[in-house]
Amino acid sequence: MKYNVFIIKYAEIGTKGKNRYVFEDILCKRMRQRLKPLGSFAVKKEYGRIYVIAHDDEYDYDEMMSRLTKIFGITGVCPVKVVKDLTYENISSALIEYVDNEYDNKDFSFKMHVRRNNKEFPMNSMEMDASLGGDLLDKFEAEGLHVDVHKPEVKIEVEIREKAYIYSKIIPGPGGLPVGTNGKAISLLSGGIDSPVATYMIAKRGVEMEAVYFNAPPYTSERAKDKVKKLGTIVSQFAGPIKLNIINFTDIQLAIYDNCPHDELTIIMKRFMFRVAEDIAKRDDCQCIVTGESIGQVSSQTTHSLGVINDAISDIPVFRPLIGMDKQEIIEVSKAIDTYETSILPYEDCCTIFVAKHPVTRPKLEQILKSEEKLKGIIEPLYEKAMNEIETVYLK
Ligand code: ATP
Ligand code: MG
């Protein structure tokens, strides 16, 4: 059965007081943006509820559901049957029809839950619970339907407002907060498993995302770059449009390679990545940097290395949502958000090409600063050139 009206369940976090309206309005805006390409939909806010109404009968239900259930802030989408003429008989017969259509097998326990917001309706909610529940039993008891008020398999909701709304199924959404309620971040997005998950997790807290990818042609291929674009596009289904900055990092990496100790290459290279990210953050009004780092994963992610890398910048915080997660936990999220299969495609990354056989795991800041001294006069024009030649693509 294809319904035309949906009740949107959304998280209550961050919705207290006057913030509630900001949160709801941004959520409605996100929903309209995502539904617009699919046809004519209304997103309505009424008495603390958000509804989606499909105006055309010929809309793509699966695509609509797939889009709504990726919008942060939404915890569930409920397809509802609407009863326009508010009489008891109409509600009862619509309810019977609803259960008949939705459940081929009627051997299950249920509980009626009527909410009467419209006090003009003559019966109260408890009377309605008993009476509608009785009507369902009269009709379907022989097929196995029975009541269990404590642990029902199915909770059947009827909301009586100026119309009545019947539903029992909730298709889960991702939760979180609507993107746009919490500022903007720049994410270091590589082609690996971790950084798309990190980007997703910060966006889930309502943060608008921008991204930066360090490319090293000809050492890295066009396919590696396409892979990052594809990952960003998948994440943008949740996070909204992502502006991706592609930096040509080759000359900077070669300069580091030619002038610095090879066991420090990764650390120094990461420090330059952070500097670039900080500069873009300032340019584009991002309040923080996001990476996919997790303690101990590789030599550049020991607590010593993270500290030395972090020290490259000072004006802006770096958020690492995966910091305490195991690889397996990260993989589970990447599978759930559908980035995993793309992430494991075996294309080279700029970090792996210039990596030393035995990179330092306990770098000392003084030593790294000394090595970076050797880049003075060489790296500045390369840095400036890279910043001037940023390639920008908008992923959505
Ligand atoms: P990922 O799976 O995200 O690639 P990783 O396990 O390969 O991470 P590293 O290569 O040490 O770990 O990178 C740590 C973090 O640095 C990444 O999660 C990402 O945020 C950032 N990073 C690494 N390489 C790049 C790159 N080429 N472009 C942009 N960011 C990068
Ligand atoms: Mg990587």
CSV table of C-alpha atoms and ligand atoms in Angstrom, one decimal:
chain,number,residue,atom,x,y,z
A,1,MET,CA,0.0,0.0,0.0
A,2,LYS,CA,1.5,3.3,-1.0
A,3,TYR,CA,0.6,6.2,1.3
A,4,ASN,CA,0.7,9.9,0.5
A,5,VAL,CA,1.2,11.3,4.0
A,6,PHE,CA,4.0,10.7,6.4
A,7,ILE,CA,4.6,11.7,10.0
A,8,ILE,CA,8.2,12.6,10.7
A,9,LYS,CA,9.6,11.6,14.1
A,10,TYR,CA,12.6,13.7,15.1
A,11,ALA,CA,15.0,13.8,18.0
A,12,GLU,CA,14.2,15.9,21.0
A,13,ILE,CA,17.9,16.8,21.7
A,14,GLY,CA,18.6,20.4,21.1
A,15,THR,CA,15.0,21.2,20.8
A,16,LYS,CA,14.3,22.8,24.1
A,17,GLY,CA,13.1,26.4,24.4
A,18,LYS,CA,13.4,28.7,21.5
A,19,ASN,CA,16.0,26.5,19.8
A,20,ARG,CA,13.3,24.1,19.0
A,21,TYR,CA,11.9,26.3,16.2
A,22,VAL,CA,15.4,26.9,14.7
A,23,PHE,CA,15.9,23.1,14.7
A,24,GLU,CA,12.5,22.3,13.2
A,25,ASP,CA,12.8,25.0,10.5
A,26,ILE,CA,16.2,23.8,9.4
A,27,LEU,CA,15.0,20.2,9.4
A,28,CYS,CA,12.0,21.2,7.2
A,29,LYS,CA,14.3,23.1,4.9
A,30,ARG,CA,16.6,20.1,4.5
A,31,MET,CA,13.7,17.8,3.8
A,32,ARG,CA,12.3,20.2,1.1
A,33,GLN,CA,15.7,20.4,-0.6
A,34,ARG,CA,16.1,16.6,-0.7
A,35,LEU,CA,12.5,16.0,-1.9
A,36,LYS,CA,12.3,18.7,-4.5
A,37,PRO,CA,13.9,16.8,-7.4
A,38,LEU,CA,11.4,13.9,-6.8
A,39,GLY,CA,8.2,15.9,-7.5
A,40,SER,CA,5.6,17.9,-5.7
A,41,PHE,CA,5.8,17.4,-1.9
A,42,ALA,CA,4.7,19.6,1.0
A,43,VAL,CA,6.6,19.6,4.2
A,44,LYS,CA,4.3,21.0,6.9
A,45,LYS,CA,4.9,21.8,10.6
A,46,GLU,CA,1.8,21.6,12.7
A,47,TYR,CA,1.2,21.4,16.4
A,48,GLY,CA,4.7,20.1,17.1
A,49,ARG,CA,4.5,17.5,14.3
A,50,ILE,CA,6.2,17.5,10.9
A,51,TYR,CA,4.3,16.0,8.0
A,52,VAL,CA,5.3,15.2,4.5
A,53,ILE,CA,2.5,15.1,1.9
A,54,ALA,CA,3.0,13.8,-1.6
A,55,HIS,CA,0.8,15.7,-4.0
A,56,ASP,CA,1.3,13.4,-7.0
A,57,ASP,CA,0.3,9.8,-6.8
A,58,GLU,CA,3.1,8.8,-9.2
A,59,TYR,CA,6.1,9.5,-7.0
A,60,ASP,CA,9.0,7.2,-6.4
A,61,TYR,CA,8.2,5.9,-3.0
A,62,ASP,CA,11.5,4.0,-2.5
A,63,GLU,CA,13.6,7.0,-3.5
A,64,MET,CA,11.6,9.3,-1.3
A,65,MET,CA,12.0,7.0,1.7
A,66,SER,CA,15.7,6.5,1.0
A,67,ARG,CA,16.2,10.3,1.0
A,68,LEU,CA,14.1,11.0,4.1
A,69,THR,CA,15.8,8.3,6.1
A,70,LYS,CA,19.2,9.8,5.5
A,71,ILE,CA,18.4,13.3,6.8
A,72,PHE,CA,20.0,14.0,10.1
A,73,GLY,CA,17.5,14.9,12.8
A,74,ILE,CA,14.9,12.4,11.6
A,75,THR,CA,14.6,9.4,13.9
A,76,GLY,CA,11.7,7.8,12.0
A,77,VAL,CA,9.3,8.1,9.1
A,78,CYS,CA,5.8,6.8,9.5
A,79,PRO,CA,3.5,6.2,6.5
A,80,VAL,CA,0.0,7.2,7.7
A,81,LYS,CA,-3.5,6.6,6.6
A,82,VAL,CA,-5.6,9.8,6.9
A,83,VAL,CA,-9.3,10.0,7.8
A,84,LYS,CA,-10.7,13.3,6.7
A,85,ASP,CA,-14.3,13.1,8.0
A,86,LEU,CA,-14.0,12.7,11.7
A,87,THR,CA,-16.7,10.3,12.7
A,88,TYR,CA,-16.1,7.2,14.8
A,89,GLU,CA,-17.4,4.9,12.0
A,90,ASN,CA,-15.0,6.4,9.5
A,91,ILE,CA,-12.0,6.0,11.8
A,92,SER,CA,-13.0,2.4,12.7
A,93,SER,CA,-13.4,1.3,9.1
A,94,ALA,CA,-10.2,3.0,8.0
A,95,LEU,CA,-8.4,1.3,10.8
A,96,ILE,CA,-9.7,-2.1,9.8
A,97,GLU,CA,-8.8,-1.5,6.2
A,98,TYR,CA,-5.3,-0.3,7.3
A,99,VAL,CA,-4.6,-3.4,9.4
A,100,ASP,CA,-5.9,-5.6,6.6
A,101,ASN,CA,-3.6,-4.0,4.0
A,102,GLU,CA,-0.5,-3.8,6.1
A,103,TYR,CA,-0.5,-7.2,7.7
A,104,ASP,CA,-1.0,-10.3,5.6
A,105,ASN,CA,-0.5,-12.5,8.6
A,106,LYS,CA,-2.7,-11.3,11.5
A,107,ASP,CA,-1.3,-13.7,14.1
A,108,PHE,CA,0.3,-11.0,16.3
A,109,SER,CA,-0.2,-9.1,19.5
A,110,PHE,CA,-1.1,-5.4,19.4
A,111,LYS,CA,-1.9,-2.5,21.6
A,112,MET,CA,-4.1,0.5,20.6
A,113,HIS,CA,-2.7,3.9,21.4
A,114,VAL,CA,-5.1,6.7,20.6
A,115,ARG,CA,-4.1,10.3,21.1
A,116,ARG,CA,-6.9,12.9,21.0
A,117,ASN,CA,-5.6,16.4,20.6
A,118,ASN,CA,-8.9,17.5,19.1
A,119,LYS,CA,-11.0,17.9,22.3
A,120,GLU,CA,-14.1,18.4,20.2
A,121,PHE,CA,-14.1,14.8,19.2
A,122,PRO,CA,-16.8,13.3,21.6
A,123,MET,CA,-14.9,10.2,22.8
A,124,ASN,CA,-11.8,10.4,25.0
A,125,SER,CA,-8.6,8.5,24.2
A,126,MET,CA,-9.2,5.7,26.6
A,127,GLU,CA,-12.7,5.0,25.3
A,128,MET,CA,-11.3,5.1,21.8
A,129,ASP,CA,-8.5,2.6,22.7
A,130,ALA,CA,-11.1,0.1,24.0
A,131,SER,CA,-13.6,0.6,21.3
A,132,LEU,CA,-11.2,0.6,18.3
A,133,GLY,CA,-9.3,-2.4,19.8
A,134,GLY,CA,-12.6,-4.2,20.1
A,135,ASP,CA,-13.5,-3.5,16.5
A,136,LEU,CA,-10.1,-5.0,15.3
A,137,LEU,CA,-10.6,-8.1,17.5
A,138,ASP,CA,-14.2,-8.6,16.1
A,139,LYS,CA,-12.7,-8.6,12.6
A,140,PHE,CA,-9.4,-10.4,13.0
A,141,GLU,CA,-9.4,-12.4,16.2
A,142,ALA,CA,-10.2,-15.6,14.3
A,143,GLU,CA,-7.0,-15.0,12.3
A,144,GLY,CA,-4.9,-14.8,15.5
A,145,LEU,CA,-4.9,-11.1,16.4
A,146,HIS,CA,-4.7,-10.6,20.1
A,147,VAL,CA,-4.1,-7.8,22.6
A,148,ASP,CA,-0.9,-7.4,24.7
A,149,VAL,CA,-0.8,-4.1,26.5
A,150,HIS,CA,2.7,-4.7,28.1
A,151,LYS,CA,4.8,-6.1,25.2
A,152,PRO,CA,2.8,-5.8,22.0
A,153,GLU,CA,4.5,-6.8,18.8
A,154,VAL,CA,2.7,-4.0,17.1
A,155,LYS,CA,1.6,-0.6,18.5
A,156,ILE,CA,-1.2,0.9,16.5
A,157,GLU,CA,-1.3,4.6,16.7
A,158,VAL,CA,-4.3,6.8,16.0
A,159,GLU,CA,-3.9,10.5,16.4
A,160,ILE,CA,-7.1,12.6,16.3
A,161,ARG,CA,-6.5,16.2,15.3
A,162,GLU,CA,-8.6,18.0,12.7
A,163,LYS,CA,-8.2,14.8,10.8
A,164,ALA,CA,-7.3,11.4,12.1
A,165,TYR,CA,-4.0,9.7,11.4
A,166,ILE,CA,-3.5,6.0,11.6
A,167,TYR,CA,0.0,4.3,11.6
A,168,SER,CA,1.9,1.5,13.1
A,169,LYS,CA,5.2,1.3,11.2
A,170,ILE,CA,8.3,3.5,11.8
A,171,ILE,CA,11.1,3.4,9.3
A,172,PRO,CA,14.1,4.4,11.2
A,173,GLY,CA,16.1,7.6,10.3
A,174,PRO,CA,19.7,8.3,11.2
A,175,GLY,CA,19.0,10.6,14.2
A,176,GLY,CA,21.5,13.3,15.0
A,177,LEU,CA,20.8,17.0,14.4
A,178,PRO,CA,19.9,18.7,11.1
A,179,VAL,CA,22.9,19.9,9.2
A,180,GLY,CA,23.1,23.7,9.5
A,181,THR,CA,22.3,23.8,13.2
A,182,ASN,CA,25.9,23.7,14.3
A,183,GLY,CA,28.4,25.7,12.2
A,184,LYS,CA,30.8,24.4,9.6
A,185,ALA,CA,33.8,22.2,9.5
A,186,ILE,CA,36.5,21.2,7.0
A,187,SER,CA,37.2,17.5,6.8
A,188,LEU,CA,40.5,16.0,5.5
A,189,LEU,CA,38.9,13.5,3.2
A,190,SER,CA,41.1,10.8,1.7
A,191,GLY,CA,40.1,7.6,-0.2
A,192,GLY,CA,40.4,5.4,2.9
A,193,ILE,CA,37.8,3.9,5.2
A,194,ASP,CA,38.2,6.3,8.1
A,195,SER,CA,37.8,9.8,6.9
A,196,PRO,CA,34.4,9.4,5.1
A,197,VAL,CA,33.1,7.9,8.4
A,198,ALA,CA,34.6,10.8,10.4
A,199,THR,CA,32.9,13.3,8.0
A,200,TYR,CA,29.6,11.5,8.4
A,201,MET,CA,29.9,11.5,12.2
A,202,ILE,CA,30.6,15.2,12.5
A,203,ALA,CA,27.8,16.1,10.0
A,204,LYS,CA,25.5,14.0,12.1
A,205,ARG,CA,25.9,16.6,14.9
A,206,GLY,CA,24.4,19.2,12.6
A,207,VAL,CA,27.7,20.5,11.2
A,208,GLU,CA,27.9,21.7,7.6
A,209,MET,CA,30.8,20.0,5.9
A,210,GLU,CA,33.5,21.1,3.5
A,211,ALA,CA,36.3,18.8,2.5
A,212,VAL,CA,40.0,18.9,1.3
A,213,TYR,CA,41.8,16.2,-0.6
A,214,PHE,CA,45.5,16.1,-1.2
A,215,ASN,CA,46.3,14.8,-4.6
A,216,ALA,CA,49.8,13.9,-5.8
A,217,PRO,CA,49.8,13.5,-9.6
A,218,PRO,CA,51.4,11.7,-11.4
A,219,TYR,CA,52.1,9.6,-8.3
A,220,THR,CA,48.4,9.2,-7.7
A,221,SER,CA,46.0,8.6,-10.5
A,222,GLU,CA,42.8,10.2,-11.7
A,223,ARG,CA,41.0,7.1,-10.4
A,224,ALA,CA,42.2,7.8,-6.9
A,225,LYS,CA,40.7,11.3,-7.2
A,226,ASP,CA,37.4,10.0,-8.6
A,227,LYS,CA,37.2,7.6,-5.7
A,228,VAL,CA,37.4,10.5,-3.2
A,229,LYS,CA,34.7,12.4,-5.2
A,230,LYS,CA,32.5,9.3,-5.1
A,231,LEU,CA,33.0,8.9,-1.3
A,232,GLY,CA,32.2,12.6,-0.7
A,233,THR,CA,29.1,12.2,-2.9
A,234,ILE,CA,27.9,9.2,-0.8
A,235,VAL,CA,28.5,11.1,2.4
A,236,SER,CA,26.7,14.2,0.9
A,237,GLN,CA,23.5,12.1,0.7
A,238,PHE,CA,23.4,12.5,4.5
A,239,ALA,CA,25.5,15.6,5.0
A,240,GLY,CA,24.1,17.8,2.3
A,241,PRO,CA,26.2,19.4,-0.5
A,242,ILE,CA,30.0,19.2,0.2
A,243,LYS,CA,32.4,21.7,-1.3
A,244,LEU,CA,35.6,19.6,-2.1
A,245,ASN,CA,38.9,21.4,-2.4
A,246,ILE,CA,41.5,19.4,-4.3
A,247,ILE,CA,45.1,20.4,-3.6
A,248,ASN,CA,47.9,19.5,-5.8
A,249,PHE,CA,50.4,18.4,-3.1
A,250,THR,CA,53.1,16.9,-5.3
A,251,ASP,CA,55.7,19.7,-5.2
A,252,ILE,CA,55.3,20.1,-1.5
A,253,GLN,CA,55.8,16.4,-0.9
A,254,LEU,CA,58.8,16.3,-3.2
A,255,ALA,CA,60.4,19.2,-1.4
A,256,ILE,CA,59.9,17.5,1.9
A,257,TYR,CA,61.3,14.3,0.4
A,258,ASP,CA,64.3,16.0,-0.9
A,259,ASN,CA,65.1,18.0,2.2
A,260,CYS,CA,63.9,16.2,5.3
A,261,PRO,CA,64.9,12.9,7.0
A,262,HIS,CA,62.8,10.2,5.5
A,263,ASP,CA,61.6,8.7,8.7
A,264,GLU,CA,59.9,12.0,9.4
A,265,LEU,CA,58.2,12.4,6.0
A,266,THR,CA,54.7,11.4,7.1
A,267,ILE,CA,54.7,13.7,10.1
A,268,ILE,CA,56.0,16.7,8.2
A,269,MET,CA,53.6,16.1,5.4
A,270,LYS,CA,50.6,15.8,7.8
A,271,ARG,CA,51.7,19.1,9.4
A,272,PHE,CA,51.5,20.8,6.0
A,273,MET,CA,48.1,19.2,5.4
A,274,PHE,CA,46.9,20.7,8.6
A,275,ARG,CA,48.3,24.1,7.6
A,276,VAL,CA,46.4,24.0,4.3
A,277,ALA,CA,43.2,22.9,6.0
A,278,GLU,CA,43.5,25.8,8.5
A,279,ASP,CA,44.0,28.3,5.8
A,280,ILE,CA,40.9,27.0,3.9
A,281,ALA,CA,39.0,27.0,7.1
A,282,LYS,CA,39.8,30.7,7.7
A,283,ARG,CA,38.9,31.5,4.1
A,284,ASP,CA,35.6,29.7,4.2
A,285,ASP,CA,34.5,30.4,7.8
A,286,CYS,CA,34.9,26.9,9.1
A,287,GLN,CA,35.3,26.6,12.9
A,288,CYS,CA,37.1,23.3,13.1
A,289,ILE,CA,39.1,20.6,11.2
A,290,VAL,CA,38.0,17.0,11.1
A,291,THR,CA,40.2,14.0,10.5
A,292,GLY,CA,39.8,10.2,10.4
A,293,GLU,CA,42.6,9.6,12.9
A,294,SER,CA,42.3,6.9,15.5
A,295,ILE,CA,44.9,6.3,18.2
A,296,GLY,CA,47.5,3.7,17.3
A,297,GLN,CA,46.3,2.8,13.8
A,298,VAL,CA,49.5,3.7,12.1
A,299,SER,CA,52.8,5.3,13.1
A,300,SER,CA,51.5,8.8,12.5
A,301,GLN,CA,48.6,8.2,14.9
A,302,THR,CA,50.5,7.4,18.1
A,303,THR,CA,49.7,9.9,20.8
A,304,HIS,CA,53.2,11.4,20.3
A,305,SER,CA,52.7,11.8,16.5
A,306,LEU,CA,49.2,13.2,16.9
A,307,GLY,CA,50.5,15.8,19.3
A,308,VAL,CA,53.4,16.9,16.9
A,309,ILE,CA,51.0,17.0,13.9
A,310,ASN,CA,48.5,19.0,15.9
A,311,ASP,CA,51.1,21.5,16.9
A,312,ALA,CA,51.4,22.7,13.3
A,313,ILE,CA,48.3,24.8,13.8
A,314,SER,CA,47.1,26.7,16.7
A,315,ASP,CA,44.1,28.8,15.8
A,316,ILE,CA,41.4,26.2,15.2
A,317,PRO,CA,40.5,22.9,17.0
A,318,VAL,CA,40.9,19.5,15.3
A,319,PHE,CA,38.1,17.0,15.9
A,320,ARG,CA,38.8,13.3,15.5
A,321,PRO,CA,35.5,11.5,16.0
A,322,LEU,CA,37.1,8.1,15.5
A,323,ILE,CA,39.9,8.6,18.0
A,324,GLY,CA,38.8,5.8,20.4
A,325,MET,CA,37.2,3.5,17.9
A,326,ASP,CA,38.6,0.1,16.7
A,327,LYS,CA,39.0,-0.5,13.0
A,328,GLN,CA,36.2,-3.0,13.1
A,329,GLU,CA,33.8,-0.5,14.6
A,330,ILE,CA,34.7,2.0,12.0
A,331,ILE,CA,34.2,-0.6,9.2
A,332,GLU,CA,30.7,-1.3,10.6
A,333,VAL,CA,29.7,2.3,10.2
A,334,SER,CA,31.3,2.5,6.7
A,335,LYS,CA,29.2,-0.4,5.7
A,336,ALA,CA,26.0,1.0,7.2
A,337,ILE,CA,26.5,4.3,5.3
A,338,ASP,CA,27.6,2.5,2.1
A,339,THR,CA,31.1,4.0,1.7
A,340,TYR,CA,32.9,0.7,2.5
A,341,GLU,CA,32.9,-0.9,-0.9
A,342,THR,CA,34.3,2.3,-2.5
A,343,SER,CA,36.9,2.8,0.2
A,344,ILE,CA,38.5,-0.6,-0.2
A,345,LEU,CA,39.1,-0.1,-4.0
A,346,PRO,CA,42.9,-0.4,-4.1
A,347,TYR,CA,44.1,3.0,-5.4
A,348,GLU,CA,47.2,4.6,-4.2
A,349,ASP,CA,47.2,7.5,-1.7
A,350,CYS,CA,49.6,10.4,-1.6
A,351,CYS,CA,50.6,9.3,2.0
A,352,THR,CA,51.6,5.8,1.0
A,353,ILE,CA,53.8,6.8,-1.9
A,354,PHE,CA,56.3,8.9,0.0
A,355,VAL,CA,56.2,6.7,3.2
A,356,ALA,CA,59.5,5.6,4.8
A,357,LYS,CA,60.3,2.0,5.7
A,358,HIS,CA,60.6,2.8,9.3
A,359,PRO,CA,58.7,6.0,10.1
A,360,VAL,CA,59.2,7.6,13.6
A,361,THR,CA,56.6,6.7,16.1
A,362,ARG,CA,57.8,9.0,18.9
A,363,PRO,CA,58.6,12.2,17.0
A,364,LYS,CA,60.0,15.1,19.0
A,365,LEU,CA,58.7,18.5,18.2
A,366,GLU,CA,62.1,20.2,18.4
A,367,GLN,CA,63.5,17.7,16.0
A,368,ILE,CA,60.7,18.1,13.5
A,369,LEU,CA,60.9,21.9,13.7
A,370,LYS,CA,64.6,21.6,13.0
A,371,SER,CA,63.9,19.5,9.9
A,372,GLU,CA,61.3,21.9,8.7
A,373,GLU,CA,63.9,24.7,9.0
A,374,LYS,CA,65.5,23.1,5.9
A,375,LEU,CA,62.4,23.9,3.9
A,376,LYS,CA,62.7,27.6,4.5
A,377,GLY,CA,62.7,29.5,1.2
A,378,ILE,CA,61.8,26.4,-0.7
A,379,ILE,CA,58.4,25.5,0.5
A,380,GLU,CA,56.7,29.0,0.7
A,381,PRO,CA,56.3,29.5,-3.1
A,382,LEU,CA,55.2,25.9,-3.5
A,383,TYR,CA,52.6,26.4,-0.7
A,384,GLU,CA,51.4,29.6,-2.3
A,385,LYS,CA,51.1,28.0,-5.7
A,386,ALA,CA,49.1,25.0,-4.3
A,387,MET,CA,46.7,27.4,-2.5
A,388,ASN,CA,46.3,29.5,-5.6
A,389,GLU,CA,45.5,26.5,-7.8
A,390,ILE,CA,42.9,24.7,-5.7
A,391,GLU,CA,40.4,22.8,-7.8
A,392,THR,CA,36.9,23.1,-6.4
A,393,VAL,CA,34.1,20.6,-7.0
A,394,TYR,CA,30.6,20.6,-5.4
A,395,LEU,CA,29.5,17.1,-4.4
A,396,LYS,CA,25.8,16.3,-4.0
B,1,ATP,P1,41.7,7.0,5.9
B,1,ATP,O1,41.2,5.6,6.0
B,1,ATP,O2,40.8,8.1,6.3
B,1,ATP,O3,42.5,7.3,4.6
B,1,ATP,P2,44.1,6.1,7.2
B,1,ATP,O4,43.8,5.1,8.2
B,1,ATP,O5,44.6,5.8,5.9
B,1,ATP,O6,42.8,7.1,7.1
B,1,ATP,P3,46.2,8.1,7.4
B,1,ATP,O7,46.6,7.9,6.0
B,1,ATP,O8,47.3,8.1,8.5
B,1,ATP,O9,45.2,7.1,8.0
B,1,ATP,O10,45.4,9.4,7.5
B,1,ATP,C1,44.9,9.9,8.7
B,1,ATP,C2,43.9,11.0,8.3
B,1,ATP,O11,44.6,12.1,7.6
B,1,ATP,C3,42.8,10.5,7.4
B,1,ATP,O12,41.8,9.9,8.1
B,1,ATP,C4,42.4,11.8,6.7
B,1,ATP,O13,41.6,12.6,7.5
B,1,ATP,C5,43.7,12.5,6.6
B,1,ATP,N1,44.4,12.2,5.2
B,1,ATP,C6,45.3,11.3,4.9
B,1,ATP,N2,45.6,11.4,3.6
B,1,ATP,C7,44.9,12.3,3.1
B,1,ATP,C8,44.7,12.9,1.7
B,1,ATP,N3,45.4,12.4,0.7
B,1,ATP,N4,43.8,13.9,1.6
B,1,ATP,C9,43.1,14.4,2.6
B,1,ATP,N5,43.2,13.9,3.9
B,1,ATP,C10,44.1,12.9,4.1
B,2,MG,MG,44.4,6.8,4.1
